[in-house]
Coordinates of C-alpha atoms in Angstrom, one line a residue:
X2 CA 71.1 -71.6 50.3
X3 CA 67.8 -72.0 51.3
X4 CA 69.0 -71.7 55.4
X5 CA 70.6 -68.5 54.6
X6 CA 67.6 -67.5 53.6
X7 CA 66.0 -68.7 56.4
X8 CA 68.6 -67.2 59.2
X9 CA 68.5 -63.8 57.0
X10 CA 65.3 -63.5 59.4
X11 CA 66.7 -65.4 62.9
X12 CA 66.7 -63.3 65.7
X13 CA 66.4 -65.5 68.4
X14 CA 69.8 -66.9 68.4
X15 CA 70.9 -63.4 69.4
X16 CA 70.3 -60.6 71.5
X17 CA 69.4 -57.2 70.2
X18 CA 71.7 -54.5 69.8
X19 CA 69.8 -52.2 73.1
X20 CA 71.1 -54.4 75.3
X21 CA 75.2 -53.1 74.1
X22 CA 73.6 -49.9 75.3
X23 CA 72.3 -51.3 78.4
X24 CA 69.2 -49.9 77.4
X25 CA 70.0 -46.4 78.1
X26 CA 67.1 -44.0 77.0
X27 CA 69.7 -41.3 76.3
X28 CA 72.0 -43.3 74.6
X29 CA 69.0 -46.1 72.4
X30 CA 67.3 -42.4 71.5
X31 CA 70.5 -40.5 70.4
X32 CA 71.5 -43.7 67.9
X33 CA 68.1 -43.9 67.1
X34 CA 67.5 -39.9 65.9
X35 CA 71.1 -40.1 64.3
X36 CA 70.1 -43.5 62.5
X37 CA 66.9 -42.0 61.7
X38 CA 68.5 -38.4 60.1
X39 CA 71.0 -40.7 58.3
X40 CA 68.8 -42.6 56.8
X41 CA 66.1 -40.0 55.7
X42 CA 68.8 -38.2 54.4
X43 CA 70.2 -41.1 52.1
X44 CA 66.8 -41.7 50.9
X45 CA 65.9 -38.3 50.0
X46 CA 69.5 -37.7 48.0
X47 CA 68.7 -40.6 45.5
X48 CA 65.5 -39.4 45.0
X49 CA 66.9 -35.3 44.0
X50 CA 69.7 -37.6 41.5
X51 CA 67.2 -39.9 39.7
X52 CA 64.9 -36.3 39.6
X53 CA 68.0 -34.5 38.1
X54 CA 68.6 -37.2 35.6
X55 CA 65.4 -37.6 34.2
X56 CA 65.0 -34.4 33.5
X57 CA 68.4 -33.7 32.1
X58 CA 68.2 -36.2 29.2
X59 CA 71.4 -34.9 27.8
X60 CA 73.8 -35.0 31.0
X61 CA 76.8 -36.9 30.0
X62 CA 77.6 -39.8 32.2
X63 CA 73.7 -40.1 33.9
X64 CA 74.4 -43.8 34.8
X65 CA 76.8 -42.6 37.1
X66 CA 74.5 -41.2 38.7
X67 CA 72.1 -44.3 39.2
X68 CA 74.5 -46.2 40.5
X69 CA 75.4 -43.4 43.4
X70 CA 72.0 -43.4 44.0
X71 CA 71.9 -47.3 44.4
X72 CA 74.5 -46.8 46.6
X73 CA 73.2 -44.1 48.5
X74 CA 69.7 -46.0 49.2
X75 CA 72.1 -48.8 50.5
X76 CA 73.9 -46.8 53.1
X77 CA 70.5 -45.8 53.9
X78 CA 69.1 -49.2 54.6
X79 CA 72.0 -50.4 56.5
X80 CA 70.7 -47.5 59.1
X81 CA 67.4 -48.3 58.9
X82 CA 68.6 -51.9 59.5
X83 CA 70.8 -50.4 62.6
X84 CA 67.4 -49.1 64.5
X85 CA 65.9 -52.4 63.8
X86 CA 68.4 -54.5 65.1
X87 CA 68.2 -52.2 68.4
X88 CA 65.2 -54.2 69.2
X89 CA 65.4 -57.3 66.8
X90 CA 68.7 -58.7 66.3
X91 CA 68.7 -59.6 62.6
X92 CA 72.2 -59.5 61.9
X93 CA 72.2 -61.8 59.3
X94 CA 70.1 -59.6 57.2
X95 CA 71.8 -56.6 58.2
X96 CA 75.0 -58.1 57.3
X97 CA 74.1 -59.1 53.8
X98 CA 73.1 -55.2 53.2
X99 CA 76.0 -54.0 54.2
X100 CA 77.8 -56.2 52.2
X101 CA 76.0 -55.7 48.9
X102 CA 76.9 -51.8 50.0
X103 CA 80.0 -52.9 50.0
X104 CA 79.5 -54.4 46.9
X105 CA 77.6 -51.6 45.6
X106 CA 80.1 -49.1 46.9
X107 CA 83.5 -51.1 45.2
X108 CA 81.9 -51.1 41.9
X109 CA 81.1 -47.3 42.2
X110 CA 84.8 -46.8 43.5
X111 CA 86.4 -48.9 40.6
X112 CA 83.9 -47.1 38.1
X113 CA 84.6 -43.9 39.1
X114 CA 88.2 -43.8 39.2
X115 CA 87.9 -44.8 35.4
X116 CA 85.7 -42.4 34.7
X117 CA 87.3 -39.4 36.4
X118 CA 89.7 -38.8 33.1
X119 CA 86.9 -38.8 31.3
X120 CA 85.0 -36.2 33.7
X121 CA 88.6 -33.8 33.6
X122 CA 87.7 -33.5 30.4
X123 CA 84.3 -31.7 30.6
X124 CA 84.7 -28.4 30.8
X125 CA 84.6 -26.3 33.7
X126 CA 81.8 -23.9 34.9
X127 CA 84.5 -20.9 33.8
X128 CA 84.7 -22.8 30.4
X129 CA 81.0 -23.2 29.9
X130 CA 80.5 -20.0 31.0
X131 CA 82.9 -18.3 28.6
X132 CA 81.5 -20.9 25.6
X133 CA 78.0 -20.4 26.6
X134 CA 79.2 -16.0 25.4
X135 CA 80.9 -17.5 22.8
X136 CA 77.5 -19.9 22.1
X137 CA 75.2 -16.5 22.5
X138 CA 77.7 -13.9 20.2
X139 CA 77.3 -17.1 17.5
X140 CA 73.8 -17.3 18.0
X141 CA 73.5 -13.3 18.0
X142 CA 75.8 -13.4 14.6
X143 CA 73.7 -15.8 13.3
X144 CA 70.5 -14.2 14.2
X145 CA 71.9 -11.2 12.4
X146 CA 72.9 -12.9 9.7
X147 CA 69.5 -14.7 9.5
X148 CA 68.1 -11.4 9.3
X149 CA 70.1 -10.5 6.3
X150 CA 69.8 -13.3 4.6
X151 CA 65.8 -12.9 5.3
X152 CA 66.2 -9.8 4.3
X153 CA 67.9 -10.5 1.0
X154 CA 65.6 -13.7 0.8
X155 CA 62.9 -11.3 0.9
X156 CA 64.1 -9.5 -1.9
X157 CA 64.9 -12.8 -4.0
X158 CA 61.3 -13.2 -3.7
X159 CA 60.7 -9.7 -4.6
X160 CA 62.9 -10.2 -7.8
X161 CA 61.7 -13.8 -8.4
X162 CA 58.2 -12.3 -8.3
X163 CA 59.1 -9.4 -10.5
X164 CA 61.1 -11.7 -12.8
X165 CA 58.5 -13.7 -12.9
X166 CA 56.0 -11.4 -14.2
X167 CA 58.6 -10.5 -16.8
X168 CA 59.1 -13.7 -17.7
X169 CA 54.9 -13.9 -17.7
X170 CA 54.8 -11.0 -19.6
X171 CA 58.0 -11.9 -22.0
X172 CA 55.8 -15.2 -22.5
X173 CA 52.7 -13.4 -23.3
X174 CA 54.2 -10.9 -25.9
X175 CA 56.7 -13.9 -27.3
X176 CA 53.3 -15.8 -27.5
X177 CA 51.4 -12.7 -29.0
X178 CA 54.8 -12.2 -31.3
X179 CA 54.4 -15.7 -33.1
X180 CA 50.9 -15.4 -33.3
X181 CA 51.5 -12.4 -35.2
X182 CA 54.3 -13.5 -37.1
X183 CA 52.2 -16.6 -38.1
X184 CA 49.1 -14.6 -39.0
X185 CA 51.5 -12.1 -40.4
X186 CA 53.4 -15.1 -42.5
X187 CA 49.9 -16.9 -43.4
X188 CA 48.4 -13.2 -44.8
X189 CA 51.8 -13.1 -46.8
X190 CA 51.3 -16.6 -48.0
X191 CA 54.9 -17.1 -47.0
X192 CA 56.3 -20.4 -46.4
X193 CA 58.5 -21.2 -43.1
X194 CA 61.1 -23.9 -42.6
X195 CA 62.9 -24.9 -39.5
X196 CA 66.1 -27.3 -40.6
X197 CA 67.4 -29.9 -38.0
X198 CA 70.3 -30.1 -39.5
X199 CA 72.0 -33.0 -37.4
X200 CA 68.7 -35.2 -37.7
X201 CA 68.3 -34.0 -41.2
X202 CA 64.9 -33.3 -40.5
X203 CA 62.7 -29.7 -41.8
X204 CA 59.7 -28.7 -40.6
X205 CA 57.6 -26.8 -42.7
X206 CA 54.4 -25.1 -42.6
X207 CA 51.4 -25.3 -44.8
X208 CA 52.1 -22.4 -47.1
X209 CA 55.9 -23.8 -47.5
X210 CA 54.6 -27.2 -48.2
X211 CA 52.4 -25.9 -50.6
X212 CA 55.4 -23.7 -52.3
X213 CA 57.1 -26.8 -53.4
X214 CA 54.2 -28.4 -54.6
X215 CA 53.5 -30.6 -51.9
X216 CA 50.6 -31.7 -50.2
X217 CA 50.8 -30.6 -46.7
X218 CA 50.5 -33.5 -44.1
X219 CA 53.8 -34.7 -43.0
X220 CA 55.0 -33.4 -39.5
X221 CA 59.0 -33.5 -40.7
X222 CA 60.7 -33.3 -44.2
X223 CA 63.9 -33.9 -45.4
X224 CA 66.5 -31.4 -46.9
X225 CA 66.2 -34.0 -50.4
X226 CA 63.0 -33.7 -50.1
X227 CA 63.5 -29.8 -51.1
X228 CA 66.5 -30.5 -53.2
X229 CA 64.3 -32.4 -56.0
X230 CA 62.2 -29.3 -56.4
X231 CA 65.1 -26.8 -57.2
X232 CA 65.7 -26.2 -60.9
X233 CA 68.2 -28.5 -62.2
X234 CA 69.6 -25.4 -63.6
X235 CA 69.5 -23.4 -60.5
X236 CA 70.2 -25.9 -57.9
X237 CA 73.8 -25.6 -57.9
X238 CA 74.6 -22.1 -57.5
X239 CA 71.4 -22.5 -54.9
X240 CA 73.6 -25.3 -52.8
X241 CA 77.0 -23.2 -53.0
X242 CA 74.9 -20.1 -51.9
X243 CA 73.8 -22.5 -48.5
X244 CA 77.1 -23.7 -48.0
X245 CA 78.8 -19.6 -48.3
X246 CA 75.9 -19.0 -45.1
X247 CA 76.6 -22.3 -43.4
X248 CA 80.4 -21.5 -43.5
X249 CA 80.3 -17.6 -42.9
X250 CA 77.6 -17.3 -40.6
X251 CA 76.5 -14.7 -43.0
X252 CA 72.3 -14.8 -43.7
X253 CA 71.1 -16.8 -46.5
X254 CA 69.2 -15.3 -49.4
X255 CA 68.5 -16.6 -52.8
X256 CA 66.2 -16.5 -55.7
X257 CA 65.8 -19.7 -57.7
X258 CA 63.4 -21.6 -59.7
X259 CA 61.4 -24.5 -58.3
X260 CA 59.5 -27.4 -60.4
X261 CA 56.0 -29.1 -59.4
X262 CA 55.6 -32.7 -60.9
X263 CA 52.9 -31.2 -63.4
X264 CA 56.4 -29.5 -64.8
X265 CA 54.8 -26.0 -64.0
X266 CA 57.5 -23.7 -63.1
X267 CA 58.0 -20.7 -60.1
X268 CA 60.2 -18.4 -58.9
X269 CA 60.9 -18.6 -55.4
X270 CA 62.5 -15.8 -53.0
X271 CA 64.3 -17.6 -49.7
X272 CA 65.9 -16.3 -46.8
X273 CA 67.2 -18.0 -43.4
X274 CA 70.0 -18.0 -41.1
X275 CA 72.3 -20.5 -39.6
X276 CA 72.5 -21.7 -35.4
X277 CA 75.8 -22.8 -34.0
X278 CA 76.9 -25.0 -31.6
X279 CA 80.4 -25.0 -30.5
X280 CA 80.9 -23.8 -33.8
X281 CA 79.3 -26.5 -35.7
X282 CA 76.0 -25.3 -37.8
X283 CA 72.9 -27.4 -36.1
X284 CA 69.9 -25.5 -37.3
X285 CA 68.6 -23.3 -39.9
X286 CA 65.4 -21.2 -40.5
X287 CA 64.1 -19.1 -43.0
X288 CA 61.0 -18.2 -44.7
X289 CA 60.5 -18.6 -48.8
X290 CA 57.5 -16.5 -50.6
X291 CA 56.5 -17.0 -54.1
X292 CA 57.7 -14.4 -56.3
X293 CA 56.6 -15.9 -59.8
X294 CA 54.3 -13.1 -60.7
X295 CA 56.8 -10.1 -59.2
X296 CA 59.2 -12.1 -61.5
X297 CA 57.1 -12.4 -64.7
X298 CA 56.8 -8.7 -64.5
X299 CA 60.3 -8.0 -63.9
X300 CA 61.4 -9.8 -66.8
X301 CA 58.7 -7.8 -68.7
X302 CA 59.6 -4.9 -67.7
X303 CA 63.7 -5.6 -68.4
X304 CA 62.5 -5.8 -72.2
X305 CA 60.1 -3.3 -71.9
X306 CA 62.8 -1.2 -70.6
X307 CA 65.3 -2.5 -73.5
X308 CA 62.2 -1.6 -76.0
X309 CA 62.2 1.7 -74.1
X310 CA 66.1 2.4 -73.9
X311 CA 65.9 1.6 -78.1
X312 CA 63.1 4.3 -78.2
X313 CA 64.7 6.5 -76.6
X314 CA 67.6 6.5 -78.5
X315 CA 65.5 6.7 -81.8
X316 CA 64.1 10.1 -80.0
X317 CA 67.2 11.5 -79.5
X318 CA 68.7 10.9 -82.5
X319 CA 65.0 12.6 -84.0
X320 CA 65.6 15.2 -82.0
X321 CA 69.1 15.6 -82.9
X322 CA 67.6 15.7 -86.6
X323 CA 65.2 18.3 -85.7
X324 CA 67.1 20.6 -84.2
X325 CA 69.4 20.5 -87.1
X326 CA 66.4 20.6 -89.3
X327 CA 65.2 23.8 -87.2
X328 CA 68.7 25.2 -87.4
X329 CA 68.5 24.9 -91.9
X330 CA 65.3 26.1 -91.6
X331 CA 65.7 29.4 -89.5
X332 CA 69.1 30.2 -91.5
X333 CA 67.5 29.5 -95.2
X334 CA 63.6 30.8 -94.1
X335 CA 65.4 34.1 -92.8
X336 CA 67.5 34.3 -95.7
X337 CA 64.9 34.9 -97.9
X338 CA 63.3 37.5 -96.0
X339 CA 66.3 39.5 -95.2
X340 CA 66.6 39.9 -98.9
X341 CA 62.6 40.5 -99.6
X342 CA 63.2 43.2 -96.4
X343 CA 66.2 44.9 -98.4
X344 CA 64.6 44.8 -101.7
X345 CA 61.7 46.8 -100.0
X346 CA 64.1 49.6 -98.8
X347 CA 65.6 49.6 -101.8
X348 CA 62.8 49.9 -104.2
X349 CA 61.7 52.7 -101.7
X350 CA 64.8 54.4 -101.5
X351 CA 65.2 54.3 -105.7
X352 CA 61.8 56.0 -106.4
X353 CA 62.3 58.0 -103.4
X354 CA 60.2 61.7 -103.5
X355 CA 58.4 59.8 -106.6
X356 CA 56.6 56.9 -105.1
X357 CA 53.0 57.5 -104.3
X358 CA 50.6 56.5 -101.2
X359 CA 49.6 53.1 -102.1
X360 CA 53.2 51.8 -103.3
X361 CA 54.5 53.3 -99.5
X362 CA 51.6 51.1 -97.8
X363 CA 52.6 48.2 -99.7
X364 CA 56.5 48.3 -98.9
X365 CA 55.4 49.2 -95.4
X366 CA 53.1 45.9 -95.3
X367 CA 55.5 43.9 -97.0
X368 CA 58.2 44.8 -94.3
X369 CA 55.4 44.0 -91.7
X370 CA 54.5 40.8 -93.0
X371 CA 58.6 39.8 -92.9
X372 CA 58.7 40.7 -89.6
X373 CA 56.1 38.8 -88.4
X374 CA 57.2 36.0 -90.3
X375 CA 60.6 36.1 -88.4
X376 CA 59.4 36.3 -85.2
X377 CA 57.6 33.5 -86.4
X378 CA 60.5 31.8 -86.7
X379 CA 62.2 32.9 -83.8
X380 CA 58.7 31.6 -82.0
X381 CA 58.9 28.2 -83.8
X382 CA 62.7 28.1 -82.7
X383 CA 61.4 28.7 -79.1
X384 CA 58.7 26.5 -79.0
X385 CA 60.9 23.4 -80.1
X386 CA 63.5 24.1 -77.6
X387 CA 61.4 24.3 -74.6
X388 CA 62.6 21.0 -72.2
X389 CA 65.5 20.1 -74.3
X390 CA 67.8 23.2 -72.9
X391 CA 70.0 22.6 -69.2
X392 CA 68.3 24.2 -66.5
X393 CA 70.4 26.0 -63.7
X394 CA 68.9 26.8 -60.4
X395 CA 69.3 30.1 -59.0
X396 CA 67.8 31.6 -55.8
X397 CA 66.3 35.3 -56.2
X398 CA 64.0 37.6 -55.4
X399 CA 60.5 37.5 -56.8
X400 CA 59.7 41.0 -57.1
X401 CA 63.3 42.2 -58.5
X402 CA 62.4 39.8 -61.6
X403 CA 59.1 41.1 -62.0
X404 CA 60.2 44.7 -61.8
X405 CA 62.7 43.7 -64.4
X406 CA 60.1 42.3 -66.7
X407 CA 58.0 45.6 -66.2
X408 CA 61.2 47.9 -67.3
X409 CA 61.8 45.8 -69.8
X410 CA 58.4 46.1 -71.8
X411 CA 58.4 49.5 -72.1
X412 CA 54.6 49.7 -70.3
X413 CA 53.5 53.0 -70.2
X414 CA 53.4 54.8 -66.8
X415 CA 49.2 55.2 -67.6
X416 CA 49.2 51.5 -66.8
X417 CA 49.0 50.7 -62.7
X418 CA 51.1 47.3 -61.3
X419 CA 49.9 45.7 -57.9
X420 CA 52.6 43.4 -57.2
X421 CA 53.7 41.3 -54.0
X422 CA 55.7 42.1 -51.9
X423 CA 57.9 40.5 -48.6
X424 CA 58.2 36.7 -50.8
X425 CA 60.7 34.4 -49.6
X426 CA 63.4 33.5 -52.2
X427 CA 62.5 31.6 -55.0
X428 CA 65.1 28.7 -56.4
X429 CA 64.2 28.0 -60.2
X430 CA 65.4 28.5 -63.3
X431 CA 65.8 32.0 -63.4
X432 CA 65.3 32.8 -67.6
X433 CA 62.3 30.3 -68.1
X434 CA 60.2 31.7 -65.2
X435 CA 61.1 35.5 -66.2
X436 CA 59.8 34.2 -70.1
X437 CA 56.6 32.9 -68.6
X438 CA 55.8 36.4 -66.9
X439 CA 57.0 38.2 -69.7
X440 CA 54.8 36.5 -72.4
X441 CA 51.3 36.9 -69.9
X442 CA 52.3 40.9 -68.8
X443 CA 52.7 42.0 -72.3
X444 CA 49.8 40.4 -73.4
X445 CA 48.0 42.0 -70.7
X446 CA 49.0 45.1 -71.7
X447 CA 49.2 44.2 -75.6
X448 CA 45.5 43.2 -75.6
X449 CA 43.9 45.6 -73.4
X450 CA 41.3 48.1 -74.9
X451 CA 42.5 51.4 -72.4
X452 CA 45.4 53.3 -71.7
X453 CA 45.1 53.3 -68.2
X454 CA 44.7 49.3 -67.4
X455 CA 45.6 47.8 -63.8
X456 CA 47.8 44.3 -63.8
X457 CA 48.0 42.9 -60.4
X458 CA 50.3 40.0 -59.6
X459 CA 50.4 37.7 -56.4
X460 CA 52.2 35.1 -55.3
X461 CA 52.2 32.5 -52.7
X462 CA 54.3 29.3 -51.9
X463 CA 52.5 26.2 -50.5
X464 CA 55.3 23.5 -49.7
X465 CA 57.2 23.1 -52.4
X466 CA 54.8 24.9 -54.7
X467 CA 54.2 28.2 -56.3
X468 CA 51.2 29.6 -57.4
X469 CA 51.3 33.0 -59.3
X470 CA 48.3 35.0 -60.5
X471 CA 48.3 37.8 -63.5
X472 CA 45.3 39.7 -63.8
X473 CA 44.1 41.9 -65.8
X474 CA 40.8 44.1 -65.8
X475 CA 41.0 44.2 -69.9
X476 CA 38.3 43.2 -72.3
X477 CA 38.4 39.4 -71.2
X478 CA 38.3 36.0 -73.7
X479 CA 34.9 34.4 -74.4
X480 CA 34.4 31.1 -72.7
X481 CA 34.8 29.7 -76.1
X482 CA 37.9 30.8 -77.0
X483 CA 39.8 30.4 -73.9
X484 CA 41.4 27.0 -74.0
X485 CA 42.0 27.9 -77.6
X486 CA 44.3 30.0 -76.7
X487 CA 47.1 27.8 -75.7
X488 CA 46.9 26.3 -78.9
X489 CA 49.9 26.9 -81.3
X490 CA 49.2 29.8 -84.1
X491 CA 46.2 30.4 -82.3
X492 CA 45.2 34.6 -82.0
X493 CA 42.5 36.2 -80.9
X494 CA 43.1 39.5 -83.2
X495 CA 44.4 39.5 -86.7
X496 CA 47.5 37.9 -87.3
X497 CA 49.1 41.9 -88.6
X498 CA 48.0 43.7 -85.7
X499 CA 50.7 44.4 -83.1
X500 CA 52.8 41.7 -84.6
X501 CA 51.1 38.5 -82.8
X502 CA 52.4 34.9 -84.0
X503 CA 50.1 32.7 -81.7
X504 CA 53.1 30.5 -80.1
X505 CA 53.9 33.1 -77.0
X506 CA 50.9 31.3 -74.7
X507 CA 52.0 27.9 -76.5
X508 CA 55.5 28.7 -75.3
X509 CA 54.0 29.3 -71.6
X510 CA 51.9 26.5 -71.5
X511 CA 55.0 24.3 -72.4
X512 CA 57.2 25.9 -70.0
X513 CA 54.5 25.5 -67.1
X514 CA 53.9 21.9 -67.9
X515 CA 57.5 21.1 -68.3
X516 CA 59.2 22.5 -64.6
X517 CA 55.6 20.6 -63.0
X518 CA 53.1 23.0 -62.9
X519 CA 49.8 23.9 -64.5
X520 CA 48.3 26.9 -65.9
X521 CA 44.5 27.9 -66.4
X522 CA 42.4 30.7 -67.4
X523 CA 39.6 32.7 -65.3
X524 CA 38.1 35.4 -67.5
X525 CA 34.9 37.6 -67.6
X526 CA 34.1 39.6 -70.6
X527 CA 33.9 43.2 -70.0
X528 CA 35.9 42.6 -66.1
X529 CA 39.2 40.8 -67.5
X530 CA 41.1 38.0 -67.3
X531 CA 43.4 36.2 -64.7
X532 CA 45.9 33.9 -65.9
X533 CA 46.7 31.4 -62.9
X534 CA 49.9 28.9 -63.1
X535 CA 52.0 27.1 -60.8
X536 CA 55.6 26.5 -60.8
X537 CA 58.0 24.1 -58.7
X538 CA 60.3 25.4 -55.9
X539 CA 63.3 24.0 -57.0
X540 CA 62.5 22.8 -60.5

């Protein structure tokens, strides 16, 4: 081995390679130049492959192209080697060159051909070409649809945002919510439970804990530890009540009695509702409020209400009595007089041309005096019915009554009437309101001192309210006496005179008082008197 090595660089054994061209300038110089293109050329072709391959990393097959190369800068050599052997015949060394060319150039051959199905398969220029369209429409598509689905990412974010702040803002008020319901529960001293009812756990707040007569502290309760507080009396219809919500998904609400170990006793109100899952009840809440004192009146007022419905009974059956009481006495008071009234005509109609001056005044007075005492009967009669008679409702015309009333009296035409005029209707009871107006028009004319008075009437509705005026410009009623005169029996003239019995204003007053109204008195001696009432629109 080691002479091979040595002869690789022997030259003296042979001659060089000129002397085959007999040293020919023309001839050495054109194998030279051609050895010398050759060669250049080799060498520069390797150097453009190993370029190309490093800087396409991705090219499929690159150590093909390395091993070209090698094989390439071998051909080269083995010219190189032919201009040195022009002059220095180292065959041996050009020999082993071209034979690891050879070498070189085998594998390649062998190499390629296997490879060469491989390389069909890569597509052609044509084919990269029409993929490389297909490759840009894709990435155009997908650009596009990046840009839509930026576009609709943007406006996830826009609605994520917005939802957000509704969610921030849901948060807030849900936040602001239980604190209000909290405050709202704690001002109401209401208690609030929240049932687990598959851990058989409640939570309860302070004013619940409290309800029960415990002492708040524990986070979680029990559902026994409620049950021992119920009523022993109450407690079952108080469990059927829970299980009716629990199997209806109806609401829960119940009043029962709870018991504190000092054996005091309250009434409790409770309400709550059931939560499902997959139709089987899991949780309850409600709220319960202490309703002892609400309670303890209500069962005062149920037997103040019995007491009541008893009195009320005993009152009608009184009245009952009195009206049959004021029946007997009108028909066996006015028997009496007719006959004292007939007697008097008689006894005036026996003596006839005969009876003197002082006899006629005394039939006349007698007949007077049973007059008055009828109508003050008839008054008595009046005054007891007031209230107790049905009212109907009619709707009519304010100033057709009063010019009814007028015509009525008889009022002479000396006597001037301001009344009101363009009212809305009125809806009352049309016969009680025309009594009222009757009894304070004739005593305005009854009691004045001229011939030629002046009544005016108004009238004006506020809401649901009436307010009437009758004023008179008569002698008035002294400050003392003019409360007096609602008083039953009660006159300001004598008793004979124009047949007064006292009970007309007593009638009024009771009339005005009973359809919700009230009457008073304005009066100035020597300037008259205005009687002001009001009556109920509708009553």
């Amino acid at each position: 081995m080691m002479e091979y090595f040595t002869n690789l660089w022997m030259s003296d054994l042979f001659i060089p390679h000129g002397h085959c061209y007999l040293w020919k300038t023309e001839l050495v110089g054109l194998h030279l130049i051609s050895d010398l293109t050759i060669a250049i050329a080799y060498f520069s072709i390797p150097l453009t492959l190993f370029h190309f391959v490093e800087k396409r990393e991705d090219l499929p097959f690159n150590w093909i192209f390395s091993l070209f190369g090698a094989f390439i800068i071998l051909c080269g050599t083995t010219h190189l080697l032919e201009i040195w052997t022009l002059w220095h015949p180292v065959y041996w060394l050009s020999g082993t060159v071209k034979a690891m060319t050879g070498i070189v150039s085998a594998y390649t051959a062998v190499v390629l051909v296997k490879l060469i199905p491989q390389a069909l398969q890569l597509p052609s220029p044509a084919q990269l070409a029409a993929t490389n369209q297909a490759l840009e429409q894709q990435i155009r598509d997908r650009e596009l649809v990046e840009a839509q689905l930026q576009q609709v990412n943007d406006e996830l974010e826009a609605r994520v945002a917005a939802r957000t702040l509704e969610l921030e803002a849901s948060m807030l008020l849900t936040q602001n919510l239980a604190e209000r319901m909290t405050l709202a529960t704690n001002a109401a001293r209401m208690g609030v439970f929240d049932w687990n009812i598959v851990a058989d756990k409640v939570a309860w707040n302070e004013y619940h804990a409290k309800i029960l007569g415990y002492t708040f502290g524990a986070a979680e309760y029990s559902y026994a530890d409620w049950e021992r507080r119920v009523h022993l009396e109450d407690l079952p219809a108080v469990k059927v009540a829970v299980e009716l919500a629990m199997n209806t998904g109806t609401d829960y609400s119940e009043q029962y009695r709870v018991i504190w170990p000092d054996g005091s006793i309250y009434w409790i109100d409770a309400f709550g509702r059931f939560y499902y899952n997959d139709g089987r009840p899991v949780r309850m809440t409600g709220i319960i409020c202490d309703v002892t004192e609400r309670k303890q009146t209500e069962l005062f007022l149920q037997a103040q209400t019995l007491k009541l419905a008893k009195t009320t009974a005993l009152l009608e059956r009184r009245n009952q009595e009195l009206d049959q009481f004021a029946y007997i006495v009108s028909h066996d008071l006015k028997a009496p007089l007719r006959g004292i009234a007939n007697l008097s005509e008689w006894i005036e109609e026996s003596l006839a041309e005969n009876i003197d001056a002082e006899i006629q005044e005394y039939l006349n007075l007698m007949r007077s005096r049973v007059v008055r005492m009828g109508s003050l009967i008839d008054g008595l009669l009046d005054y007891a019915r007031v209230g107790q008679t049905e009212v109907s409702l009619t709707t009519f015309a304010i100033e057709d009554l009063l010019a009814e009333i007028i015509d009525s009296l008889n009022i002479p035409a000396s006597f001037k009437f301001d009344l009101p005029t363009n009212l809305p209707p009125i809806v009352t009871n049309r016969l009680l309101l025309s009594q009222v107006f009757a009894n304070l028009i004739g005593n305005a004319y009854k009691h004045h001192d001229r011939t030629d008075g002046h009544i005016q009437i108004t009238a004006q509705l506020q809401a649901d309210l009436w307010e009437f005026t009758v004023t008179d410009d008569g002698p008035g009623i002294p400050a003392a006496d003019r409360e007096r005169v609602f008083d039953i029996f009660q006159t300001l003239v004598e008793r004979d005179r124009q047949g007064n019995t006292g009970i007309g204003l007593s009638i009024v007053k009771k009339l005005v008082h009973s359809h919700g109204g009230e009457i008073a008195i304005e009066s100035e001696l020597g300037r008259g008197t205005t009687f002001r009432f009001t009556w109920s629109q509708g009553s």
